[in-house]
Tab-separated table of C-alpha atoms and ligand atoms in Angstrom:
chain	number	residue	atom	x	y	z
D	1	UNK	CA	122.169	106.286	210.344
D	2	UNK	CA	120.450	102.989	211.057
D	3	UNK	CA	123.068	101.362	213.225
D	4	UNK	CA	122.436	101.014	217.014
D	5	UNK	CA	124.987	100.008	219.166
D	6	UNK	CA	122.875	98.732	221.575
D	7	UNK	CA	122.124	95.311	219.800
D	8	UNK	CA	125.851	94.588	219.399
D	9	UNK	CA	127.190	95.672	223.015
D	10	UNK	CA	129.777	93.546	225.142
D	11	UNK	CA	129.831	91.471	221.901
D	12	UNK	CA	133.215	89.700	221.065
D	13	UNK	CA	134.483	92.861	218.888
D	14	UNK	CA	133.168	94.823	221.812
D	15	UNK	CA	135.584	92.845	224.233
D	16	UNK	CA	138.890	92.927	222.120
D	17	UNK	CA	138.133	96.509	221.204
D	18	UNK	CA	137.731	97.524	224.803
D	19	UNK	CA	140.768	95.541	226.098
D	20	UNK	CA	142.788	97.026	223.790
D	21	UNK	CA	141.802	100.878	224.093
D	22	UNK	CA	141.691	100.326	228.036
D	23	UNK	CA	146.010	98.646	228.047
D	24	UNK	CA	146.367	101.820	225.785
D	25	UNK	CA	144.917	104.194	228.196
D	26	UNK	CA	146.459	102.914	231.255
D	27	UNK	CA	149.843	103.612	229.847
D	28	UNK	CA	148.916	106.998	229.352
D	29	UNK	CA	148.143	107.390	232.586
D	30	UNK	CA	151.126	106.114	233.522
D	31	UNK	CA	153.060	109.383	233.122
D	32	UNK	CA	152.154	112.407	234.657
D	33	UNK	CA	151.839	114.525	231.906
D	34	UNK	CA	147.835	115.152	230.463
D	35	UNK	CA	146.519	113.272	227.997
D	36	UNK	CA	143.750	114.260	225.699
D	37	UNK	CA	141.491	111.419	223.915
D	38	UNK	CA	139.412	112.071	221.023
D	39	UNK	CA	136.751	109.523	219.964
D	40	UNK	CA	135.062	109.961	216.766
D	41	UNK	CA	132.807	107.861	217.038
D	42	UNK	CA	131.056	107.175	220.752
D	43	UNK	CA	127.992	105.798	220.685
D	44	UNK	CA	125.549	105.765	224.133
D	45	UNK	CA	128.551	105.489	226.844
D	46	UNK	CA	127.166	102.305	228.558
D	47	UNK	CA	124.688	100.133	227.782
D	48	UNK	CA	122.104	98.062	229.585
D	49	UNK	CA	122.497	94.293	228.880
D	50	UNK	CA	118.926	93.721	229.818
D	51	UNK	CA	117.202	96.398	227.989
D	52	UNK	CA	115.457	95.393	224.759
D	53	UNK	CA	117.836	95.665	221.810
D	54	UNK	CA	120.840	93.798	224.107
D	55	UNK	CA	118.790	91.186	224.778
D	56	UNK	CA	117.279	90.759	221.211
D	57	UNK	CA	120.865	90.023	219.952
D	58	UNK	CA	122.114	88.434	223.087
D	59	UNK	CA	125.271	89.106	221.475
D	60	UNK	CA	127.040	89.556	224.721
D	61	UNK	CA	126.300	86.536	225.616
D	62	UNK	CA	129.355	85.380	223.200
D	63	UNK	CA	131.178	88.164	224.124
D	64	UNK	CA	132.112	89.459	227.800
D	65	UNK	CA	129.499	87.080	229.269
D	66	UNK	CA	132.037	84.658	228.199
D	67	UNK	CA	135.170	85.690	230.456
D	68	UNK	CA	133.478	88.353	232.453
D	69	UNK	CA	133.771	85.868	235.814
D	70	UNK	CA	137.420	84.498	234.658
D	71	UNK	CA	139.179	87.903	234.598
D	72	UNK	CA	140.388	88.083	238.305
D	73	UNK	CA	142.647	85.379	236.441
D	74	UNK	CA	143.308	86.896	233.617
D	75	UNK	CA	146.460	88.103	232.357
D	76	UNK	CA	147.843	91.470	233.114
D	77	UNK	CA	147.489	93.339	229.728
D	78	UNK	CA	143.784	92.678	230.637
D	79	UNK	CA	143.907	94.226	234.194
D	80	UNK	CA	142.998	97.659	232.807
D	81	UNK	CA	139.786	96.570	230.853
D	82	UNK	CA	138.838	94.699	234.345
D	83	UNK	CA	139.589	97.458	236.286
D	84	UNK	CA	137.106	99.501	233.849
D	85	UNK	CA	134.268	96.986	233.633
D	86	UNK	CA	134.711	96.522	237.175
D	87	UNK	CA	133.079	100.635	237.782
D	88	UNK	CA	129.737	99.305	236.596
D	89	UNK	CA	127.251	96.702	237.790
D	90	UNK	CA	127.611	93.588	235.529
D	91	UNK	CA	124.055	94.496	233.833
D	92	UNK	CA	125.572	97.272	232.203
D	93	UNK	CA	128.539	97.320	229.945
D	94	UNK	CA	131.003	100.007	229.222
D	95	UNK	CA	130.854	101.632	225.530
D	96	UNK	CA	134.262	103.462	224.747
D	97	UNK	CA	133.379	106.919	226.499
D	98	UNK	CA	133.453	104.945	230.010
D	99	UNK	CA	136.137	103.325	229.684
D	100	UNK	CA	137.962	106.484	228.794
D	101	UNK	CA	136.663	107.634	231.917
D	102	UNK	CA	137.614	105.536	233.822
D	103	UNK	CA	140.967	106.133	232.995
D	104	UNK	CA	141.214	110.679	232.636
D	105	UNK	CA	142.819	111.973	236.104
D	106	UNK	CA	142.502	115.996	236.180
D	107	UNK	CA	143.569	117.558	233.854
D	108	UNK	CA	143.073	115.246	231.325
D	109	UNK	CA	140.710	115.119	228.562
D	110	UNK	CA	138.064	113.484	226.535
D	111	UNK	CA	136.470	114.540	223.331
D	112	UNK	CA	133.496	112.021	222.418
D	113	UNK	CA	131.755	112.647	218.955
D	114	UNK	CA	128.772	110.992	218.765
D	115	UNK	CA	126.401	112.186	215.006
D	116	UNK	CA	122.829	110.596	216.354
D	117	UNK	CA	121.568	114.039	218.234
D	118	UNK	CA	119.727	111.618	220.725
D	119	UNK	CA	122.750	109.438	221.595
D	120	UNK	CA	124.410	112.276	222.194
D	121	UNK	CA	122.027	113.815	224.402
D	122	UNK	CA	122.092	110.591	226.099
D	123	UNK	CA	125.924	111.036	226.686
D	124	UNK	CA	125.835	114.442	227.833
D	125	UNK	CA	123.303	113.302	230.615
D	126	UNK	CA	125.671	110.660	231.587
D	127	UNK	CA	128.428	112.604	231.589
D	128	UNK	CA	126.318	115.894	232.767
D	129	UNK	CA	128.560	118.081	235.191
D	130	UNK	CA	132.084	115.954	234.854
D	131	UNK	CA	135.166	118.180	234.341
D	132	UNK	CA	137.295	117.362	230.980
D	133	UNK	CA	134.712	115.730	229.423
D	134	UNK	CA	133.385	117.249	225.925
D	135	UNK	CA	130.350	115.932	224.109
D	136	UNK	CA	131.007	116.902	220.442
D	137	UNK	CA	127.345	116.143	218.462
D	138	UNK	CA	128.891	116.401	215.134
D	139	UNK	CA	130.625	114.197	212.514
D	140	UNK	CA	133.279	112.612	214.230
D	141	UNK	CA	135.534	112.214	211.070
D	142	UNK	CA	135.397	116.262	210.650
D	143	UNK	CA	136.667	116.366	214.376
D	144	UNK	CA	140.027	114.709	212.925
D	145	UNK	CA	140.871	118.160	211.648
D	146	UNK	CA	139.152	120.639	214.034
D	147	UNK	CA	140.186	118.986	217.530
D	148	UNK	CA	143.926	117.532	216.325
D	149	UNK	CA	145.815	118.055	217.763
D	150	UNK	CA	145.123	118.004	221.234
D	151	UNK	CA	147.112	120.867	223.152
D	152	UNK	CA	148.288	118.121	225.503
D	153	UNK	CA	150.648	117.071	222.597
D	154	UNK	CA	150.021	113.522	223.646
D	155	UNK	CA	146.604	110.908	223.953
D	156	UNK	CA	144.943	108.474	221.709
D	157	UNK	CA	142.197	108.509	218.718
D	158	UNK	CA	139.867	105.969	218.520
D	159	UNK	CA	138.064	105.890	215.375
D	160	UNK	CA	135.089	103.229	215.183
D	161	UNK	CA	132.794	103.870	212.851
D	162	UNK	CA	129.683	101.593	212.366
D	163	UNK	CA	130.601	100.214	208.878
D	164	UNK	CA	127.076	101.035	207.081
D	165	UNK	CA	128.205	102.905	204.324
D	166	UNK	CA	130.179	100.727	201.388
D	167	UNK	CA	133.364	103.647	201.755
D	168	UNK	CA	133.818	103.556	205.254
D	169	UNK	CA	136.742	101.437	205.181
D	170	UNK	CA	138.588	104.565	202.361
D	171	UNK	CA	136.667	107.111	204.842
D	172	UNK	CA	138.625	105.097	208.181
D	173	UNK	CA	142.264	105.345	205.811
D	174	UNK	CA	141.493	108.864	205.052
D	175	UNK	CA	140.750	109.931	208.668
D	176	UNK	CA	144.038	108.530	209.592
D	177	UNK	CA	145.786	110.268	206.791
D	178	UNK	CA	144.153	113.549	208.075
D	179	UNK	CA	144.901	112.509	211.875
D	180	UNK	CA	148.772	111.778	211.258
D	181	UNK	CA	149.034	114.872	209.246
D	182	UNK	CA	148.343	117.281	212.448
D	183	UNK	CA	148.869	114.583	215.290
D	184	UNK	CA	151.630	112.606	213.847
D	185	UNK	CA	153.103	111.445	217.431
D	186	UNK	CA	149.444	110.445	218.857
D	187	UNK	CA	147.991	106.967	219.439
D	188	UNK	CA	145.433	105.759	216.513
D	189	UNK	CA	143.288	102.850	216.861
D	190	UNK	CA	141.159	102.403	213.814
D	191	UNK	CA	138.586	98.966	214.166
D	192	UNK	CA	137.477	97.645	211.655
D	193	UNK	CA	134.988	94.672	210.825
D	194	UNK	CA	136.091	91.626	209.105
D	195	UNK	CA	132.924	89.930	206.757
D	196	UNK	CA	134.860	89.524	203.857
D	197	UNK	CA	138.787	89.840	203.436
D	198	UNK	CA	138.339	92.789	200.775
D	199	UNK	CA	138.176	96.013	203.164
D	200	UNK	CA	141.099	94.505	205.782
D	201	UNK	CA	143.157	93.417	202.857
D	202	UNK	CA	143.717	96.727	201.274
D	203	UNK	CA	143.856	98.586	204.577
D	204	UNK	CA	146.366	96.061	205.367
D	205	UNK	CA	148.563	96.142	202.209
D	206	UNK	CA	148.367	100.022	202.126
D	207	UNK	CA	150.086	99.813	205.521
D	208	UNK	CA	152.724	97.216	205.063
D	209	UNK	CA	154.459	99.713	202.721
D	210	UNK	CA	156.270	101.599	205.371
D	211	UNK	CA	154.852	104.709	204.439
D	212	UNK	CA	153.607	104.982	207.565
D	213	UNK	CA	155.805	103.964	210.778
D	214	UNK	CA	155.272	102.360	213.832
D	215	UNK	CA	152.266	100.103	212.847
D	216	UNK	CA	150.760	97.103	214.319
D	217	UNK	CA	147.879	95.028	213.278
D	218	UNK	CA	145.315	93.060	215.578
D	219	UNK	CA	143.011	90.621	214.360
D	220	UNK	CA	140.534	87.857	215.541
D	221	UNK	CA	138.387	85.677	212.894
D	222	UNK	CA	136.594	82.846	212.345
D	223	UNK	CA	136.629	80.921	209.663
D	224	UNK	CA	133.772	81.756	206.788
D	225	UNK	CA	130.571	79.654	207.128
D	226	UNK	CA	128.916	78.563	204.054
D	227	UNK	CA	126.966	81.050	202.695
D	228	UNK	CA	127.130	83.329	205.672
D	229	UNK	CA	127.772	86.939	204.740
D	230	UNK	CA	127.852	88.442	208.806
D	231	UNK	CA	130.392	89.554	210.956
D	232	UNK	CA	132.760	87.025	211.323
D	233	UNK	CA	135.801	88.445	212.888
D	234	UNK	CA	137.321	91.862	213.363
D	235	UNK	CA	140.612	93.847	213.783
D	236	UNK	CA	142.482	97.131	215.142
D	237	UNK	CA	145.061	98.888	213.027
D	238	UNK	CA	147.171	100.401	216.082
D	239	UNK	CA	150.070	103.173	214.702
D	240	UNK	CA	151.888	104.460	217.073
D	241	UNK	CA	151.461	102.391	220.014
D	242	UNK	CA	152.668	102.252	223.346
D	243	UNK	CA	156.253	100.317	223.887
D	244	UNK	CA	155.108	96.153	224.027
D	245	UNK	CA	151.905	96.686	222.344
D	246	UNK	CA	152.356	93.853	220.376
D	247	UNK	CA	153.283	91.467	222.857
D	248	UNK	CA	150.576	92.487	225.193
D	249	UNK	CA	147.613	92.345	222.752
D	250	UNK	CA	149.362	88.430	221.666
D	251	UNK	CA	148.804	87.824	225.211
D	252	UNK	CA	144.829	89.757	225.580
D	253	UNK	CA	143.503	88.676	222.470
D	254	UNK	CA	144.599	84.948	222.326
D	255	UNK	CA	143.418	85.131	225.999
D	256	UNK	CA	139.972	86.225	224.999
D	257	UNK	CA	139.563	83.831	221.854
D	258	UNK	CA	140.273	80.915	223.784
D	259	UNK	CA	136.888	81.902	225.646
D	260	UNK	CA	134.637	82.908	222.786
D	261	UNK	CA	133.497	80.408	220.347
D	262	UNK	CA	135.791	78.038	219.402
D	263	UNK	CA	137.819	78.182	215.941
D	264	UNK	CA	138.858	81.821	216.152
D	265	UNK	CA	142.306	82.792	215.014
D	266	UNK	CA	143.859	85.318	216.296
D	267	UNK	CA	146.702	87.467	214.200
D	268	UNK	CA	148.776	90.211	215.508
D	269	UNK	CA	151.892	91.509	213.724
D	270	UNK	CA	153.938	94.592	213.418
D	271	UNK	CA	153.097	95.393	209.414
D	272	UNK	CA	155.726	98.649	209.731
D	273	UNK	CA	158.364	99.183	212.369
D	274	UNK	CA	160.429	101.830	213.915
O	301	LIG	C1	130.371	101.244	216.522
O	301	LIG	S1	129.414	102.481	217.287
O	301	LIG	C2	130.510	103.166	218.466
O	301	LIG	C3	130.772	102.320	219.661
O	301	LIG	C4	131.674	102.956	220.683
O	301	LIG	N1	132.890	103.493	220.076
O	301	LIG	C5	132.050	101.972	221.750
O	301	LIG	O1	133.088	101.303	221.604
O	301	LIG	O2	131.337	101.867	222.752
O	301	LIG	C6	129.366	103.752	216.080
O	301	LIG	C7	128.637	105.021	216.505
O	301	LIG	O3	128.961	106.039	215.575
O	301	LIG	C8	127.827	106.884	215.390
O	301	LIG	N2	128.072	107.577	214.113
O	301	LIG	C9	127.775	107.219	212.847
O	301	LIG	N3	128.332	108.062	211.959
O	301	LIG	C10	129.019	108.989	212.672
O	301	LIG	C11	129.843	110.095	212.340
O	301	LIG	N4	130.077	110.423	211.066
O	301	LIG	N5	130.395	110.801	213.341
O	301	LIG	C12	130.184	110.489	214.643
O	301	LIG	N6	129.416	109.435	215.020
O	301	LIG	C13	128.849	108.688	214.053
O	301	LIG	C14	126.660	105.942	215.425
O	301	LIG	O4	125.478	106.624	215.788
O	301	LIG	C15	127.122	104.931	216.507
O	301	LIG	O5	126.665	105.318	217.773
């Protein structure tokens, strides 16, 4: 467990990620019925973008630094990440337990899993003494089985694992495998990393085959540079989302790549319909 979140925070993946789980979470919230969220994987909560590590990387500064001051302007599929960025001060930058926050009324819930036993002290401080909030230090993949499905009958998994180990992409398929089993109505959002094409390709063909319904596909990459073997792009493999999905992440994520370094492509497609 060597990967820290807080060197890549507010980076470009950080961005479409966010916008994407916050347009999901606000149509939750748009019915009155709870909603329960379960993220497996939850890192700190919020980070500083001055502290050490952030500033080491400066990674941010190709990410939200990019749009941050544009998004009063911005289309309205990115109102709700806005509206969630906007509860902090811009030093600090929302990891995906605030902006789940920012969006649980009462009654609704949050399960945040979070394996490092200090970053998840850290995120019980943070969250120390708020109602529907449950800091689960534990594997996040094993919460898959034990918390789905959520009594509310209705919310979203986000899984977002940190990619270290050479199976995580077969661990991400099999945690969705597990999660449709028990929660087959709920919202998944699996990211995933794009260095190579290997890992998105398979995920990608094993999801075109209709087996599974009701699947869309976000992606935003750069073109390879010679010799470079880094992150160069990134999707979300969205089943089960919320009516104009599609259409609204077209509109977010072409929004955001015209801001970020040039050259990025952006590809979002419905691999499995109705
Ligand atoms: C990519 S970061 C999460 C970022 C966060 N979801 C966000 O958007 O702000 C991955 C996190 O997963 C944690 N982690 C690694 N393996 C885990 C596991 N099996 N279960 C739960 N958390 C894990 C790491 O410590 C790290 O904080």
């Amino acid at each position: 467990m060597n990967y820290r979140h807080a060197f890549h925070a507010g980076n470009f993946a950080d961005v479409v990620k966010h916008a994407t789980y916050a347009w999901v979470l606000a149509r939750l919230a748009e019915k009155p019925k709870p909603f329960a969220v379960l993220d497996t994987h939850a890192g700190l909560g919020e980070y500083d973008l001055e502290a050490d590590q952030a500033t080491r990387t400066g990674e941010w500064r190709d990410g939200v630094a990019k749009l941050r001051n544009d998004l009063a302007a911005a289309p309205e599929s990115l109102a709700p990440y806005a509206a969630a960025l906007a509860d902090l001060p811009p030093r600090w930058y929302p990891g995906s337990p605030r902006i789940a926050r920012h969006f649980l009324r009462d009654g609704d819930r949050a399960m945040l899993c979070e394996l490092h036993q200090v970053d998840a002290a850290t995120l019980q401080r943070t969250f120390a003494g708020e109602s529907g909030i449950e800091i689960v230090a534990d594997d996040g993949y094993a919460a898959v089985k034990s918390k789905l499905p959520p009594r509310e009958r209705r919310g979203v998994v986000l899984i977002d694992p940190p990619f270290e180990s050479t199976d995580e992409f077969d661990k991400l398929a099999r945690a969705l495998r597990h999660g449709l089993k028990r929660f087959a109505t709920g919202v998944f959002l699996a990211w995933y990393p794009i260095k190579d094409r290997e890992g998105p390709d398979a995920l990608i063909t094993a999801y075109s085959s209709g087996e599974v319904r009701r699947v869309t596909l976000a992606e935003i990459e750069w073109p390879p540079a010679p010799d470079a073997k880094g992150l160069r792009g990134c999707g979300i493999l969205a089943i089960n989302a919320p009516w104009r999905y599609e259409e609204a992440m077209r509109e977010a994520w072409e929004w955001c790549a015209a801001r970020f370094k040039p050259g990025a492509k952006v590809d979002i497609r419905v691999l499995a319909g109705e």
